[in-house]
């Protein structure tokens, strides 16, 4: 597992790892929940990123509020999240990179590409949509605990989270 470092992003610190030895610089905006150190314990993840590392210099990071990155006081906007990609790219020295958005990272990668096209060599999107619909744009400035409570209420009382 590569060393974990921290990139400044405004008042927050973002946990990131950079590894690989190839001509392509790749930054990955990951899914809804991540933990860049625990991810290495998953054999499929490890095999996938090790293969990427044969031809890419890869930057992985935990977005603000998850994993090893700092917690956030309110819901982040897409602009805030796009700034996270830029902060990680700056920290690892990527001038222009292939930007990959996986799941929840897709809208962020799209925003980054739309607002900073000079920093994007290519855009890779997987398992994503341009907008997640369970919360509206007017919810962006609300308290995350309130949003979580509303979301769980919408799931219903029969919903049981599980890792099985």
PDB file of C-alpha atoms in Angstrom:
ATOM      1  CA  UNK A   1       0.000   0.000   0.000  1.00  0.00           C
ATOM      2  CA  UNK A   2       1.348   3.462  -0.848  1.00  0.00           C
ATOM      3  CA  UNK A   3       1.905   6.090   1.809  1.00  0.00           C
ATOM      4  CA  UNK A   4      -1.020   8.365   2.627  1.00  0.00           C
ATOM      5  CA  UNK A   5      -0.431  12.112   2.445  1.00  0.00           C
ATOM      6  CA  UNK A   6      -2.707  15.113   2.939  1.00  0.00           C
ATOM      7  CA  UNK A   7      -3.533  17.883   0.470  1.00  0.00           C
ATOM      8  CA  UNK A   8      -4.783  21.263   1.669  1.00  0.00           C
ATOM      9  CA  UNK A   9      -8.183  22.245   0.272  1.00  0.00           C
ATOM     10  CA  UNK A  10      -9.358  25.491   1.817  1.00  0.00           C
ATOM     11  CA  UNK A  11      -9.702  24.831   5.550  1.00  0.00           C
ATOM     12  CA  UNK A  12      -9.750  21.053   5.042  1.00  0.00           C
ATOM     13  CA  UNK A  13      -7.148  18.340   4.529  1.00  0.00           C
ATOM     14  CA  UNK A  14      -7.780  15.575   2.015  1.00  0.00           C
ATOM     15  CA  UNK A  15      -6.163  12.155   2.374  1.00  0.00           C
ATOM     16  CA  UNK A  16      -4.572  10.944  -0.847  1.00  0.00           C
ATOM     17  CA  UNK A  17      -2.189   8.343  -2.223  1.00  0.00           C
ATOM     18  CA  UNK A  18      -0.133   8.518  -5.385  1.00  0.00           C
ATOM     19  CA  UNK A  19       1.497   5.474  -6.955  1.00  0.00           C
ATOM     20  CA  UNK A  20       2.377   3.898 -10.272  1.00  0.00           C
ATOM     21  CA  UNK A  21       4.920   4.378 -12.968  1.00  0.00           C
ATOM     22  CA  UNK A  22       3.531   5.271 -16.327  1.00  0.00           C
ATOM     23  CA  UNK A  23       3.120   8.097 -18.796  1.00  0.00           C
ATOM     24  CA  UNK A  24      -0.577   8.657 -18.014  1.00  0.00           C
ATOM     25  CA  UNK A  25      -1.515  10.743 -14.975  1.00  0.00           C
ATOM     26  CA  UNK A  26      -4.874   9.577 -13.585  1.00  0.00           C
ATOM     27  CA  UNK A  27      -6.860  11.083 -10.715  1.00  0.00           C
ATOM     28  CA  UNK A  28      -9.845   9.116  -9.410  1.00  0.00           C
ATOM     29  CA  UNK A  29     -12.891  10.804  -7.870  1.00  0.00           C
ATOM     30  CA  UNK A  30     -14.297   7.847  -6.011  1.00  0.00           C
ATOM     31  CA  UNK A  31     -17.667   6.628  -4.808  1.00  0.00           C
ATOM     32  CA  UNK A  32     -20.026   7.852  -2.093  1.00  0.00           C
ATOM     33  CA  UNK A  33     -17.993   6.257   0.700  1.00  0.00           C
ATOM     34  CA  UNK A  34     -14.299   5.454   0.591  1.00  0.00           C
ATOM     35  CA  UNK A  35     -11.295   4.818   2.793  1.00  0.00           C
ATOM     36  CA  UNK A  36      -8.123   4.767   0.725  1.00  0.00           C
ATOM     37  CA  UNK A  37      -6.214   2.596   3.192  1.00  0.00           C
ATOM     38  CA  UNK A  38      -8.970   0.046   3.855  1.00  0.00           C
ATOM     39  CA  UNK A  39      -9.626  -0.260   0.114  1.00  0.00           C
ATOM     40  CA  UNK A  40      -6.258  -2.015  -0.272  1.00  0.00           C
ATOM     41  CA  UNK A  41      -7.606  -4.941   1.788  1.00  0.00           C
ATOM     42  CA  UNK A  42     -10.104  -5.726  -0.998  1.00  0.00           C
ATOM     43  CA  UNK A  43      -8.481  -8.146  -3.475  1.00  0.00           C
ATOM     44  CA  UNK A  44     -10.449  -6.855  -6.485  1.00  0.00           C
ATOM     45  CA  UNK A  45      -9.565  -3.231  -5.740  1.00  0.00           C
ATOM     46  CA  UNK A  46      -5.916  -4.072  -5.179  1.00  0.00           C
ATOM     47  CA  UNK A  47      -5.664  -6.054  -8.431  1.00  0.00           C
ATOM     48  CA  UNK A  48      -7.398  -3.297 -10.401  1.00  0.00           C
ATOM     49  CA  UNK A  49      -5.276  -0.386  -9.161  1.00  0.00           C
ATOM     50  CA  UNK A  50      -2.064  -2.406  -9.397  1.00  0.00           C
ATOM     51  CA  UNK A  51      -2.883  -3.018 -13.065  1.00  0.00           C
ATOM     52  CA  UNK A  52      -3.553   0.713 -13.555  1.00  0.00           C
ATOM     53  CA  UNK A  53      -0.195   1.438 -11.933  1.00  0.00           C
ATOM     54  CA  UNK A  54       1.619  -0.432 -14.719  1.00  0.00           C
ATOM     55  CA  UNK A  55       0.794   2.340 -17.181  1.00  0.00           C
ATOM     56  CA  UNK A  56      -0.500   5.217 -15.022  1.00  0.00           C
ATOM     57  CA  UNK A  57       0.632   7.412 -12.203  1.00  0.00           C
ATOM     58  CA  UNK A  58      -2.546   7.173 -10.099  1.00  0.00           C
ATOM     59  CA  UNK A  59      -3.855   9.612  -7.482  1.00  0.00           C
ATOM     60  CA  UNK A  60      -6.609   8.285  -5.207  1.00  0.00           C
ATOM     61  CA  UNK A  61      -8.230  10.384  -2.504  1.00  0.00           C
ATOM     62  CA  UNK A  62     -10.947  10.359   0.109  1.00  0.00           C
ATOM     63  CA  UNK A  63     -13.334  13.230  -0.522  1.00  0.00           C
ATOM     64  CA  UNK A  64     -13.976  15.630   2.343  1.00  0.00           C
ATOM     65  CA  UNK A  65     -16.168  14.057   4.992  1.00  0.00           C
ATOM     66  CA  UNK A  66     -15.226  10.413   4.422  1.00  0.00           C
ATOM     67  CA  UNK A  67     -12.347   8.055   5.074  1.00  0.00           C
ATOM     68  CA  UNK A  68      -9.183   9.724   6.295  1.00  0.00           C
ATOM     69  CA  UNK A  69     -10.087  13.220   5.054  1.00  0.00           C
ATOM     70  CA  UNK A  70     -11.381  15.944   7.355  1.00  0.00           C
ATOM     71  CA  UNK A  71     -15.078  16.001   8.291  1.00  0.00           C
ATOM     72  CA  UNK A  72     -17.239  18.740   6.806  1.00  0.00           C
ATOM     73  CA  UNK A  73     -19.623  21.124   8.582  1.00  0.00           C
ATOM     74  CA  UNK A  74     -22.218  21.142   5.763  1.00  0.00           C
ATOM     75  CA  UNK A  75     -23.090  19.403   2.516  1.00  0.00           C
ATOM     76  CA  UNK A  76     -20.482  20.121  -0.161  1.00  0.00           C
ATOM     77  CA  UNK A  77     -21.491  21.603  -3.510  1.00  0.00           C
ATOM     78  CA  UNK A  78     -20.213  20.202  -6.790  1.00  0.00           C
ATOM     79  CA  UNK A  79     -17.972  23.267  -7.042  1.00  0.00           C
ATOM     80  CA  UNK A  80     -16.516  22.464  -3.594  1.00  0.00           C
ATOM     81  CA  UNK A  81     -15.942  18.870  -4.636  1.00  0.00           C
ATOM     82  CA  UNK A  82     -14.343  19.894  -7.955  1.00  0.00           C
ATOM     83  CA  UNK A  83     -11.913  22.006  -5.926  1.00  0.00           C
ATOM     84  CA  UNK A  84     -10.955  18.784  -4.108  1.00  0.00           C
ATOM     85  CA  UNK A  85      -9.827  17.196  -7.386  1.00  0.00           C
ATOM     86  CA  UNK A  86      -7.790  20.303  -8.135  1.00  0.00           C
ATOM     87  CA  UNK A  87      -6.221  20.303  -4.655  1.00  0.00           C
ATOM     88  CA  UNK A  88      -5.104  16.684  -5.041  1.00  0.00           C
ATOM     89  CA  UNK A  89      -3.775  17.288  -8.558  1.00  0.00           C
ATOM     90  CA  UNK A  90      -1.808  20.277  -7.283  1.00  0.00           C
ATOM     91  CA  UNK A  91      -0.430  18.271  -4.345  1.00  0.00           C
ATOM     92  CA  UNK A  92       0.839  15.451  -6.570  1.00  0.00           C
ATOM     93  CA  UNK A  93       2.063  17.737  -9.346  1.00  0.00           C
ATOM     94  CA  UNK A  94      -0.412  16.804 -12.086  1.00  0.00           C
ATOM     95  CA  UNK A  95      -0.787  19.713 -14.503  1.00  0.00           C
ATOM     96  CA  UNK A  96      -3.235  17.893 -16.739  1.00  0.00           C
ATOM     97  CA  UNK A  97      -4.655  14.452 -16.017  1.00  0.00           C
ATOM     98  CA  UNK A  98      -7.157  11.848 -17.036  1.00  0.00           C
ATOM     99  CA  UNK A  99     -10.009  12.375 -14.562  1.00  0.00           C
ATOM    100  CA  UNK A 100     -12.080   9.358 -13.601  1.00  0.00           C
ATOM    101  CA  UNK A 101     -15.418   9.661 -11.820  1.00  0.00           C
ATOM    102  CA  UNK A 102     -16.818   6.523 -10.225  1.00  0.00           C
ATOM    103  CA  UNK A 103     -20.380   6.511  -8.904  1.00  0.00           C
ATOM    104  CA  UNK A 104     -20.790   9.625  -6.713  1.00  0.00           C
ATOM    105  CA  UNK A 105     -17.503  10.922  -8.121  1.00  0.00           C
ATOM    106  CA  UNK A 106     -19.029  11.145 -11.613  1.00  0.00           C
ATOM    107  CA  UNK A 107     -20.876  14.456 -11.213  1.00  0.00           C
ATOM    108  CA  UNK A 108     -17.777  15.875  -9.526  1.00  0.00           C
ATOM    109  CA  UNK A 109     -15.540  14.779 -12.398  1.00  0.00           C
ATOM    110  CA  UNK A 110     -18.030  16.267 -14.871  1.00  0.00           C
ATOM    111  CA  UNK A 111     -18.039  19.583 -13.000  1.00  0.00           C
ATOM    112  CA  UNK A 112     -14.243  19.592 -12.877  1.00  0.00           C
ATOM    113  CA  UNK A 113     -13.998  18.925 -16.619  1.00  0.00           C
ATOM    114  CA  UNK A 114     -16.583  21.615 -17.408  1.00  0.00           C
ATOM    115  CA  UNK A 115     -14.958  24.287 -15.243  1.00  0.00           C
ATOM    116  CA  UNK A 116     -11.275  23.413 -15.703  1.00  0.00           C
ATOM    117  CA  UNK A 117     -10.983  21.915 -19.201  1.00  0.00           C
ATOM    118  CA  UNK A 118      -7.318  22.884 -19.460  1.00  0.00           C
ATOM    119  CA  UNK A 119      -6.527  20.448 -16.616  1.00  0.00           C
ATOM    120  CA  UNK A 120      -8.368  17.471 -18.151  1.00  0.00           C
ATOM    121  CA  UNK A 121      -6.693  15.223 -20.705  1.00  0.00           C
ATOM    122  CA  UNK A 122      -9.672  12.848 -20.816  1.00  0.00           C
ATOM    123  CA  UNK A 123     -12.742  12.036 -18.746  1.00  0.00           C
ATOM    124  CA  UNK A 124     -13.690   8.486 -17.691  1.00  0.00           C
ATOM    125  CA  UNK A 125     -17.113   7.963 -16.112  1.00  0.00           C
ATOM    126  CA  UNK A 126     -18.330   4.661 -14.667  1.00  0.00           C
ATOM    127  CA  UNK A 127     -21.527   3.757 -12.842  1.00  0.00           C
ATOM    128  CA  UNK A 128     -22.667   7.336 -12.530  1.00  0.00           C
ATOM    129  CA  UNK A 129     -25.294   9.901 -13.455  1.00  0.00           C
ATOM    130  CA  UNK A 130     -25.011  13.688 -13.773  1.00  0.00           C
ATOM    131  CA  UNK A 131     -27.289  14.294 -10.758  1.00  0.00           C
ATOM    132  CA  UNK A 132     -28.323  12.264  -7.723  1.00  0.00           C
ATOM    133  CA  UNK A 133     -32.027  12.867  -7.131  1.00  0.00           C
ATOM    134  CA  UNK A 134     -32.772  11.986  -3.503  1.00  0.00           C
ATOM    135  CA  UNK A 135     -31.828  15.506  -2.359  1.00  0.00           C
ATOM    136  CA  UNK A 136     -32.565  18.661  -4.327  1.00  0.00           C
ATOM    137  CA  UNK A 137     -30.198  21.514  -5.073  1.00  0.00           C
ATOM    138  CA  UNK A 138     -31.965  23.560  -2.374  1.00  0.00           C
ATOM    139  CA  UNK A 139     -30.750  20.961   0.148  1.00  0.00           C
ATOM    140  CA  UNK A 140     -27.083  21.812  -0.382  1.00  0.00           C
ATOM    141  CA  UNK A 141     -26.893  24.291   2.499  1.00  0.00           C
ATOM    142  CA  UNK A 142     -28.853  22.190   4.967  1.00  0.00           C
ATOM    143  CA  UNK A 143     -27.479  20.369   7.960  1.00  0.00           C
ATOM    144  CA  UNK A 144     -26.114  16.920   6.938  1.00  0.00           C
ATOM    145  CA  UNK A 145     -27.755  15.297   9.991  1.00  0.00           C
ATOM    146  CA  UNK A 146     -31.153  16.644   8.892  1.00  0.00           C
ATOM    147  CA  UNK A 147     -30.628  15.337   5.349  1.00  0.00           C
ATOM    148  CA  UNK A 148     -29.567  11.935   6.667  1.00  0.00           C
ATOM    149  CA  UNK A 149     -32.666  11.711   8.873  1.00  0.00           C
ATOM    150  CA  UNK A 150     -34.930  12.639   5.943  1.00  0.00           C
ATOM    151  CA  UNK A 151     -33.191  10.156   3.635  1.00  0.00           C
ATOM    152  CA  UNK A 152     -33.510   7.332   6.180  1.00  0.00           C
ATOM    153  CA  UNK A 153     -37.201   8.192   6.665  1.00  0.00           C
ATOM    154  CA  UNK A 154     -37.689   7.909   2.892  1.00  0.00           C
ATOM    155  CA  UNK A 155     -36.072   4.453   2.945  1.00  0.00           C
ATOM    156  CA  UNK A 156     -38.721   3.298   5.412  1.00  0.00           C
ATOM    157  CA  UNK A 157     -38.622   1.469   8.701  1.00  0.00           C
ATOM    158  CA  UNK A 158     -38.008  -1.916   7.060  1.00  0.00           C
ATOM    159  CA  UNK A 159     -34.624  -0.784   5.733  1.00  0.00           C
ATOM    160  CA  UNK A 160     -31.731  -2.511   7.501  1.00  0.00           C
ATOM    161  CA  UNK A 161     -28.182  -1.538   6.527  1.00  0.00           C
ATOM    162  CA  UNK A 162     -25.938  -4.537   6.078  1.00  0.00           C
ATOM    163  CA  UNK A 163     -22.501  -5.450   4.834  1.00  0.00           C
ATOM    164  CA  UNK A 164     -23.555  -8.975   3.881  1.00  0.00           C
TER     165      UNK A 164
END
